[in-house]
mmCIF file of C-alpha atoms in Angstrom:
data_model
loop_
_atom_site.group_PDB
_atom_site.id
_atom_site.type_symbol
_atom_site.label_atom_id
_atom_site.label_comp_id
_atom_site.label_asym_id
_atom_site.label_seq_id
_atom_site.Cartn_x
_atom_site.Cartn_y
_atom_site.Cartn_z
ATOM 1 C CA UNK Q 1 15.835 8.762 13.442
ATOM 2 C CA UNK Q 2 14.902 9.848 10.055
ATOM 3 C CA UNK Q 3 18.656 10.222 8.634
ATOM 4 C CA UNK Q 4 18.789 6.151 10.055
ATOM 5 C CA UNK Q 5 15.254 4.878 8.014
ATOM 6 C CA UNK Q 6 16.449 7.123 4.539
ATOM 7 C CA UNK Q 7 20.033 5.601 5.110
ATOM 8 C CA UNK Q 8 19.241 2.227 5.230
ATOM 9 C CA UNK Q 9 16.399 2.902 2.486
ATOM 10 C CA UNK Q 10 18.973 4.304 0.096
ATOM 11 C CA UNK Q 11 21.901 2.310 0.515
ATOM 12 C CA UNK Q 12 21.517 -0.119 -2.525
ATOM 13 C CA UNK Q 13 18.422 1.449 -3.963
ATOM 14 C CA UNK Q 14 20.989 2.207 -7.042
ATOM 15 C CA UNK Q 15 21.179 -1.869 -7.846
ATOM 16 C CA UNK Q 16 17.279 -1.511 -8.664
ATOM 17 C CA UNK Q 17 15.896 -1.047 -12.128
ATOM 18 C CA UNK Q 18 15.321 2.402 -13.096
ATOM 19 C CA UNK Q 19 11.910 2.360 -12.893
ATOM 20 C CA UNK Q 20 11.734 0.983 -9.182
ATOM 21 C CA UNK Q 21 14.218 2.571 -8.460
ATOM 22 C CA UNK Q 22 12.032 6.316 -9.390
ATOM 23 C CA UNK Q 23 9.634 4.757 -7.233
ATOM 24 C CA UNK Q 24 11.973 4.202 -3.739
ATOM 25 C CA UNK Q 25 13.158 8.033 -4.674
ATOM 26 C CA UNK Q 26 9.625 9.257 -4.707
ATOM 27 C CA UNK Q 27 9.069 8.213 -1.763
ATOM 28 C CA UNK Q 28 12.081 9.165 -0.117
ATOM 29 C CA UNK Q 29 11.450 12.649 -1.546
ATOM 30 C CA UNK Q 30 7.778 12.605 0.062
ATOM 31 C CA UNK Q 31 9.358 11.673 3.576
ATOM 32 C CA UNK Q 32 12.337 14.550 3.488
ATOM 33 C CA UNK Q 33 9.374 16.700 2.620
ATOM 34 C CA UNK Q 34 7.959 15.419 5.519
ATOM 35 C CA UNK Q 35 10.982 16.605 7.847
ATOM 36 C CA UNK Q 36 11.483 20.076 6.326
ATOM 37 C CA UNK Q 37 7.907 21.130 5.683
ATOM 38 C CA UNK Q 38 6.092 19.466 7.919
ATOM 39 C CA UNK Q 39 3.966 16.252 7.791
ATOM 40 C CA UNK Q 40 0.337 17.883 6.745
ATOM 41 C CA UNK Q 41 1.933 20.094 4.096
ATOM 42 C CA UNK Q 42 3.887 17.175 2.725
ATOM 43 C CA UNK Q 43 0.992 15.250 2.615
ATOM 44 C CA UNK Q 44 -1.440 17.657 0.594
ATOM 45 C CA UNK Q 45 1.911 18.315 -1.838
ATOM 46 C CA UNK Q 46 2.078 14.901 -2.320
ATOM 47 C CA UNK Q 47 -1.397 13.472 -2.805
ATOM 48 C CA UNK Q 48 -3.494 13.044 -5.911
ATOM 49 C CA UNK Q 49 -6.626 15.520 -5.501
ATOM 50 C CA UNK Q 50 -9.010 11.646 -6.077
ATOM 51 C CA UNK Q 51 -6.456 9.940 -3.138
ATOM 52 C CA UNK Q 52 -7.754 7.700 -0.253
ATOM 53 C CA UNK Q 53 -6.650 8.146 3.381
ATOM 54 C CA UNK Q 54 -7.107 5.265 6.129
ATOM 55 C CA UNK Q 55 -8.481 6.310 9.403
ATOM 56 C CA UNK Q 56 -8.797 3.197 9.586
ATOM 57 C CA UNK Q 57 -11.688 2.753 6.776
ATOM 58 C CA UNK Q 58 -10.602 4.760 3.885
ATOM 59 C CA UNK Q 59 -11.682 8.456 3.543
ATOM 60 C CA UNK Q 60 -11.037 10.955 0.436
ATOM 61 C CA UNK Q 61 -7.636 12.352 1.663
ATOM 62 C CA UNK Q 62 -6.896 16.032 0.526
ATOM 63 C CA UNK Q 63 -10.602 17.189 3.063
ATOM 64 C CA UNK Q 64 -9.146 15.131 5.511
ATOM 65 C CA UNK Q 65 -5.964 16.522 5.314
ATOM 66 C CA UNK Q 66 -7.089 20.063 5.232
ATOM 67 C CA UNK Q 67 -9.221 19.757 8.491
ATOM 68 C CA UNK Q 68 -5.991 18.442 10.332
ATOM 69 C CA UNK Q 69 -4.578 20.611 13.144
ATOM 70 C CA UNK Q 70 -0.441 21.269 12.524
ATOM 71 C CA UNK Q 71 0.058 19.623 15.514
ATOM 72 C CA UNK Q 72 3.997 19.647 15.297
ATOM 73 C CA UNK Q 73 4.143 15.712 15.178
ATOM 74 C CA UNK Q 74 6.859 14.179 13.717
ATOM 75 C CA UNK Q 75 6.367 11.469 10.830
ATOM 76 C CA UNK Q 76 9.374 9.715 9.450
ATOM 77 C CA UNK Q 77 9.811 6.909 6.909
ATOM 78 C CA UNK Q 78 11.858 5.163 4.597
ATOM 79 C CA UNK Q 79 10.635 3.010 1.682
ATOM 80 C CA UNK Q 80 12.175 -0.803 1.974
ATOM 81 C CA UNK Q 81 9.718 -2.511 -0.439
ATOM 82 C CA UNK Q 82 8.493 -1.054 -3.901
ATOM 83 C CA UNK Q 83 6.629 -3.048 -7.037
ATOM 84 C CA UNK Q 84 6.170 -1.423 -9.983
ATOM 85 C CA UNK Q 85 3.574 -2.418 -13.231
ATOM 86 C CA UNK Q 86 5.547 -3.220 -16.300
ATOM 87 C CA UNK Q 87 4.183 0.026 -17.589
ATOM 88 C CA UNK Q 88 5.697 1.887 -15.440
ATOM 89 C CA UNK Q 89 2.945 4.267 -14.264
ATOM 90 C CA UNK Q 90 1.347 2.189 -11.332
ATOM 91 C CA UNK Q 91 3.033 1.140 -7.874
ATOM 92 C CA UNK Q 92 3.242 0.303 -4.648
ATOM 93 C CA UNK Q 93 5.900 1.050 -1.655
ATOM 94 C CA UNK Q 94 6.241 -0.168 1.707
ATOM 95 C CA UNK Q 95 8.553 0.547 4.630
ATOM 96 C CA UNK Q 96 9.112 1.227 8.217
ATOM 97 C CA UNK Q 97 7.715 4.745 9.740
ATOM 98 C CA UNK Q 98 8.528 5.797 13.349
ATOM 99 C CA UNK Q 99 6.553 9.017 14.935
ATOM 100 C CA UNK Q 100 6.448 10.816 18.036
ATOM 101 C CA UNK Q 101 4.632 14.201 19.793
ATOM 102 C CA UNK Q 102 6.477 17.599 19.579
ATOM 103 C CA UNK Q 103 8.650 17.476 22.184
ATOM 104 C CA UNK Q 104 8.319 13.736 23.212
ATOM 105 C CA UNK Q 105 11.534 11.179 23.576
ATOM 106 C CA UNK Q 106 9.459 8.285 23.177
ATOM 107 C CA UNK Q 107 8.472 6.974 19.057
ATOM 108 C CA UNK Q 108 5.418 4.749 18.024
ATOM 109 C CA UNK Q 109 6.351 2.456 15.680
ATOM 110 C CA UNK Q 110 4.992 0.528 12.391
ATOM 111 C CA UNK Q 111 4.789 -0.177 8.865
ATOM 112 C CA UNK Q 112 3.338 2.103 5.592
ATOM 113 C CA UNK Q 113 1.978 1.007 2.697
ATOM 114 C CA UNK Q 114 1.358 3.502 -0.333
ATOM 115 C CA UNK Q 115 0.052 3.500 -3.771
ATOM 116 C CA UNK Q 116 1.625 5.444 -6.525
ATOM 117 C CA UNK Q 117 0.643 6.913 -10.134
ATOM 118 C CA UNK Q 118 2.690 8.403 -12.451
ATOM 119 C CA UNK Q 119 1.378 11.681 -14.071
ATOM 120 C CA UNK Q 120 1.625 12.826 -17.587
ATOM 121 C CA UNK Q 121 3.462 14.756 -16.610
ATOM 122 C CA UNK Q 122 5.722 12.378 -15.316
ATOM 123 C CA UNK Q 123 5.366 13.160 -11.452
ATOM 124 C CA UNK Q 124 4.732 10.648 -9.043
ATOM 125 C CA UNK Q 125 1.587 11.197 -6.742
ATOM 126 C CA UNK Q 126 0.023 9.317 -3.739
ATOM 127 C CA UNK Q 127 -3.381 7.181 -4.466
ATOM 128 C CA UNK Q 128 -3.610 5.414 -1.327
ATOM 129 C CA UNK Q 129 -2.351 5.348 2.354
ATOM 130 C CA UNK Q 130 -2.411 3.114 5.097
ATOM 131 C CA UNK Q 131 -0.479 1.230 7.772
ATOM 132 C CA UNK Q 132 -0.292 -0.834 10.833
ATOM 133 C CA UNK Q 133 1.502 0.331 14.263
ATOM 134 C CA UNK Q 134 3.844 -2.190 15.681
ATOM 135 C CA UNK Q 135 6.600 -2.554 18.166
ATOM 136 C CA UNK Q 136 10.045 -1.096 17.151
ATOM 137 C CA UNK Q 137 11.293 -2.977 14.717
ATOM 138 C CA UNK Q 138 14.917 -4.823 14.984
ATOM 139 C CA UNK Q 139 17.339 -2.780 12.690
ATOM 140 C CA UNK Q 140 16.972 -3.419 9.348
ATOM 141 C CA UNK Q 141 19.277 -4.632 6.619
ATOM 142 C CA UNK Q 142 19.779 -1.441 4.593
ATOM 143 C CA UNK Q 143 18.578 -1.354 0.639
ATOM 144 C CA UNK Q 144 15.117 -1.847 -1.027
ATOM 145 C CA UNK Q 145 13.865 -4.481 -2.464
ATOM 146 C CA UNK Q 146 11.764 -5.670 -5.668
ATOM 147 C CA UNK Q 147 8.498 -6.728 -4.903
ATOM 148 C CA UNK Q 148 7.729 -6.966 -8.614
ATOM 149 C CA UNK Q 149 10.079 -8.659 -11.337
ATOM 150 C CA UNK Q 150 11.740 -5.842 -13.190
ATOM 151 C CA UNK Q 151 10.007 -3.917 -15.948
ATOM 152 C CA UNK Q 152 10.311 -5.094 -19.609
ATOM 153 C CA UNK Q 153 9.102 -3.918 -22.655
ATOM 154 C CA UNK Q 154 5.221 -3.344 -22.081
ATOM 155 C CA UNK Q 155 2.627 -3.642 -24.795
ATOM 156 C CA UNK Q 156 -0.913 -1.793 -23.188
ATOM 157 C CA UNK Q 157 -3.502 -3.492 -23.693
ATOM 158 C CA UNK Q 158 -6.477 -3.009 -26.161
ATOM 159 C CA UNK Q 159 -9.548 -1.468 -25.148
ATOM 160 C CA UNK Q 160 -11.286 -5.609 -25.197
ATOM 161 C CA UNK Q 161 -8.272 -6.913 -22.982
ATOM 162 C CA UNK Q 162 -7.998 -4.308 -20.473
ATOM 163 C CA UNK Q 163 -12.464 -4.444 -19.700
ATOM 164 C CA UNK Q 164 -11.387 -8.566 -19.555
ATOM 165 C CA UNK Q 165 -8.455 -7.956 -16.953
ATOM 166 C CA UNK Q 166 -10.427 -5.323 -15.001
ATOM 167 C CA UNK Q 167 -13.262 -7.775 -14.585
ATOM 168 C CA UNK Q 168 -11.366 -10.491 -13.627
ATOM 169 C CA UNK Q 169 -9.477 -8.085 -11.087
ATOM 170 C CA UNK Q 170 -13.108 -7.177 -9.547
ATOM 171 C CA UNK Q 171 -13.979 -10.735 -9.875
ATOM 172 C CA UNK Q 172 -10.811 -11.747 -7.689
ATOM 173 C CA UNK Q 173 -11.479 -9.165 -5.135
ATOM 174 C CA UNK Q 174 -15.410 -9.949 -4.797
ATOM 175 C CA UNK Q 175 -14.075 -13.799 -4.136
ATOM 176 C CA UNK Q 176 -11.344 -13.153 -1.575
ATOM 177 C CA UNK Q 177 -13.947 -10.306 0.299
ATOM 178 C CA UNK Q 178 -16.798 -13.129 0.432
ATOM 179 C CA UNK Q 179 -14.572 -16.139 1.223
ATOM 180 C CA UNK Q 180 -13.248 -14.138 4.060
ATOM 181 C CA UNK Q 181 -17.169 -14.235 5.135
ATOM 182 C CA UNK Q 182 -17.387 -17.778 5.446
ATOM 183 C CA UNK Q 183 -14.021 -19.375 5.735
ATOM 184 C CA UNK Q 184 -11.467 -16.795 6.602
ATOM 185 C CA UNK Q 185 -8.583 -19.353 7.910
ATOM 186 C CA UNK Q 186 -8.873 -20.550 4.044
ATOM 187 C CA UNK Q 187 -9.660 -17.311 2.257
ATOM 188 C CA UNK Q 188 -6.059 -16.573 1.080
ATOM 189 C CA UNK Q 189 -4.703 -20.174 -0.059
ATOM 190 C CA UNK Q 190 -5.234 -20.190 -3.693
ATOM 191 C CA UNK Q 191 -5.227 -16.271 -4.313
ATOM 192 C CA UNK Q 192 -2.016 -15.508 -2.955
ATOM 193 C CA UNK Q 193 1.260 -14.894 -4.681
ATOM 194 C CA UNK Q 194 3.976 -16.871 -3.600
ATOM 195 C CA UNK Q 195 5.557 -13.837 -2.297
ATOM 196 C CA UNK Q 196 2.921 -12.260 -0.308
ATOM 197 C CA UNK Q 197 3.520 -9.223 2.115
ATOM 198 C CA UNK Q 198 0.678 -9.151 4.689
ATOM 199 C CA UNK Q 199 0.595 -6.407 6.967
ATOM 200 C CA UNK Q 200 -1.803 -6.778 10.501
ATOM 201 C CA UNK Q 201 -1.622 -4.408 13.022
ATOM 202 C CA UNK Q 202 0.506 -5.130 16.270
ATOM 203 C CA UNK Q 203 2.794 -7.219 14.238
ATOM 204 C CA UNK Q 204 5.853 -6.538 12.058
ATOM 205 C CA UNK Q 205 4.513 -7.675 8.282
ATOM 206 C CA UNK Q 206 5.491 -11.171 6.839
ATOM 207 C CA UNK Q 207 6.209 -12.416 3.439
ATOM 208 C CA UNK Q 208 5.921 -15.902 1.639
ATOM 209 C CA UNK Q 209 4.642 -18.314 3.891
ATOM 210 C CA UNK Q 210 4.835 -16.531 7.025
ATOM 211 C CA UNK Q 211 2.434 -14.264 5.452
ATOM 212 C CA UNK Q 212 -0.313 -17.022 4.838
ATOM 213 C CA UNK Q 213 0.158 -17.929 8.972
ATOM 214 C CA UNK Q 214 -0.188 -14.151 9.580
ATOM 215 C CA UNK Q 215 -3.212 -14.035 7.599
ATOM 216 C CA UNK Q 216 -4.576 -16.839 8.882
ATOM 217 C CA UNK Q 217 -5.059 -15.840 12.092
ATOM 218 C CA UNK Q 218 -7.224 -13.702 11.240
ATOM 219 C CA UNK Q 219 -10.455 -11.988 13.101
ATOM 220 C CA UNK Q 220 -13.496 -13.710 11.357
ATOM 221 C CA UNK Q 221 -14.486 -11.392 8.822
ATOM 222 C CA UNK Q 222 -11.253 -8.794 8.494
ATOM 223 C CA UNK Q 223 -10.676 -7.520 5.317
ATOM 224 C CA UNK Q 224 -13.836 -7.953 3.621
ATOM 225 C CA UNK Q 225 -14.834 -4.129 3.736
ATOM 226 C CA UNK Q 226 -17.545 -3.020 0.720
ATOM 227 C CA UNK Q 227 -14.851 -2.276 -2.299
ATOM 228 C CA UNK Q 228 -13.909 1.992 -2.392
ATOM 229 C CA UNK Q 229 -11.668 1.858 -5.833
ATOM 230 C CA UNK Q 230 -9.241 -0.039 -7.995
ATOM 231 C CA UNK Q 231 -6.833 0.735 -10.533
ATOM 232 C CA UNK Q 232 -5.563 -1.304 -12.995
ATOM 233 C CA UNK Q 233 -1.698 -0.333 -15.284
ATOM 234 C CA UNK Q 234 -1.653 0.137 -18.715
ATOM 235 C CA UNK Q 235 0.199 -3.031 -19.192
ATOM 236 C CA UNK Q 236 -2.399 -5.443 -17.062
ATOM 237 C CA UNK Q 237 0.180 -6.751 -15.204
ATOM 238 C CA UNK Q 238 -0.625 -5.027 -11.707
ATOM 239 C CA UNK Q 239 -3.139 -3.506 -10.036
ATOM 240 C CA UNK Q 240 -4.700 -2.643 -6.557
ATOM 241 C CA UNK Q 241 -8.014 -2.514 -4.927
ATOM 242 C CA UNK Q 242 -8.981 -1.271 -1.570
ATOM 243 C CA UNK Q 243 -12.391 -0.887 0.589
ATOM 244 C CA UNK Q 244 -13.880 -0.368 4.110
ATOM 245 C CA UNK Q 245 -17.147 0.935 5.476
ATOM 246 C CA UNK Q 246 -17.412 2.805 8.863
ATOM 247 C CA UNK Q 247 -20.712 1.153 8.785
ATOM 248 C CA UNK Q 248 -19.908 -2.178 8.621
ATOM 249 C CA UNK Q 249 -17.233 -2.277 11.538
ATOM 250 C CA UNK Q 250 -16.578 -6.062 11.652
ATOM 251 C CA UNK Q 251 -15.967 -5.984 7.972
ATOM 252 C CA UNK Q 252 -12.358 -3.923 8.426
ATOM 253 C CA UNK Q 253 -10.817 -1.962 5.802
ATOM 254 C CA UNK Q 254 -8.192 -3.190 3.578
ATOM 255 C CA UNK Q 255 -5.696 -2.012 0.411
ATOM 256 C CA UNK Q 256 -4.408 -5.207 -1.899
ATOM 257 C CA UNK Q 257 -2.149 -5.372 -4.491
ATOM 258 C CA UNK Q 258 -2.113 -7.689 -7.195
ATOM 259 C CA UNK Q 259 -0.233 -8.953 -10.150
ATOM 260 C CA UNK Q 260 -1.200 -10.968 -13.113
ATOM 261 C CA UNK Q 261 0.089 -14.444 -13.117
ATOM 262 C CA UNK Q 262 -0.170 -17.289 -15.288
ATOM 263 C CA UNK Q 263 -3.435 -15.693 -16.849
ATOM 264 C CA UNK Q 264 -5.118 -15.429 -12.943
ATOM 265 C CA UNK Q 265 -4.724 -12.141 -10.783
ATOM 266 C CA UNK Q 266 -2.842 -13.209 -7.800
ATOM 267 C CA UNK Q 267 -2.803 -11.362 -4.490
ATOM 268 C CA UNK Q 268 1.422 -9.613 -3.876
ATOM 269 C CA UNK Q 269 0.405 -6.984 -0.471
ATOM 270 C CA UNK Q 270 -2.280 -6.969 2.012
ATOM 271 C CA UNK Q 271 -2.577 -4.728 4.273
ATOM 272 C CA UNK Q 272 -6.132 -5.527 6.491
ATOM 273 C CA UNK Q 273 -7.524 -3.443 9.475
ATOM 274 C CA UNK Q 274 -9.818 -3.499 11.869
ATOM 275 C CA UNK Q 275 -12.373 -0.674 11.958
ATOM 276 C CA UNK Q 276 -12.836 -1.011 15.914
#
């Protein structure tokens, strides 16, 4: 199973631009860590010491991880999706994952989605980690694709620009949390990219305007979680934002990623969950 998902997630990773393409190999690296090491001690190699877990509202992830029993479960994944800021330090990957018990024939099935930073030091660490569980999948087409444009030459922005971006980043999220409040079938039409990837548990994730019907249907309320942390890239370009309260359990949890478009922050992934 796992030489399958890395196959079809390599084959044509090499047409990407170097910088997603750093990003698909990261997380292929993570996953083959995964199969030799185990999929705790991948995990805790692979995380930033400040990353979030979802179970299914978002936890700190490294005392999570550590409490875990090594249960001998097997965790496999491939990266098919990856977005990148035009920085080059911030970025998001998505793919299939299949799993089963030590010993069992039969795999669960479903869909990742992961947050990356680049260090100083120039390695790639974990931020963020969810998913949804699904039926198996129909075989995908091998390769990875761009869910960002490629990277160009970045300018950062100034200390002025990058308070402005990150307030109109909280701004966006505070507006898509409380419209899901009061009109969720609605909540997504004007802040979604054209090329949204929505994620929803029990069903395989949808992009463009699939994504908007997935979305739209909705539990009243999903996705509108109290905000747990956002990150915005050097160059302002992209960013992500996730939240969830175990208190709140009709709220959900969700992670978001966004890119800057036409001077408005425009939502590219969501990934909502129910807390129940």
């Amino acid at each position: 199973m796992l030489a399958s998902l890395l196959v079809a997630g390599t084959l044509g990773a090499a047409a990407l631009p170097p910088d997603l393409a750093a990003v698909a190999a990261a997380e292929r690296g993570f996953a083959l860590d995964a199969h030799r090491f185990g999929t705790r001690l991948a995990f805790l190699a692979h995380f930033d010491a400040e990353a979030w877990l979802f179970r299914p509202t978002p936890v700190p992830a490294l005392p999570a991880l550590a409490r875990d029993p090594d249960d001998g479960r097997l965790l496999e994944w491939s990266p098919k999706q990856v977005g990148v800021a035009a920085s080059g330090e911030l970025a998001v990957s998505t793919g299939p994952w299949a799993a089963h018990a030590a010993g069992a024939a039969q795999y669960a099935h479903g869909h990742f989605l992961t947050f990356w930073k680049r260090g100083t030091d120039g390695i790639w660490r974990v931020q963020a980690d969810g998913g949804i569980g699904h039926p198996a999948p129909a075989p995908a087409a091998p390769g990875v694709a761009a869910l960002t444009d490629p990277p160009g030459a970045a300018t950062p922005l100034d200390a002025a620009q990058r308070q402005q971006r990150h307030a109109a980043l909280e701004k966006a999220d505070d507006a898509l949390r409380a419209a899901l409040g009061t009109d969720p079938a609605h909540a997504f039409d004007t802040i979604a990219d054209p090329a949204l990837h929505a994620m929803r548990d029990g069903q395989p994730p949808a992009d463009g305007a699939a994504a908007l019907e997935l979305v739209r249907k909705d539990a009243s309320g999903l996705g509108r979680g109290a905000r747990r942390a956002l990150d915005l890239a050097a160059s302002g370009d992209f960013a992500y934002t996730l939240g969830g309260d175990a208190d709140c359990i009709d709220c959900g949890s969700y992670m978001r990623a966004w890119r800057w478009r036409n001077g408005a922050w425009k939502l590219l992934v969501d990934l909502s969950l129910s807390n129940r």
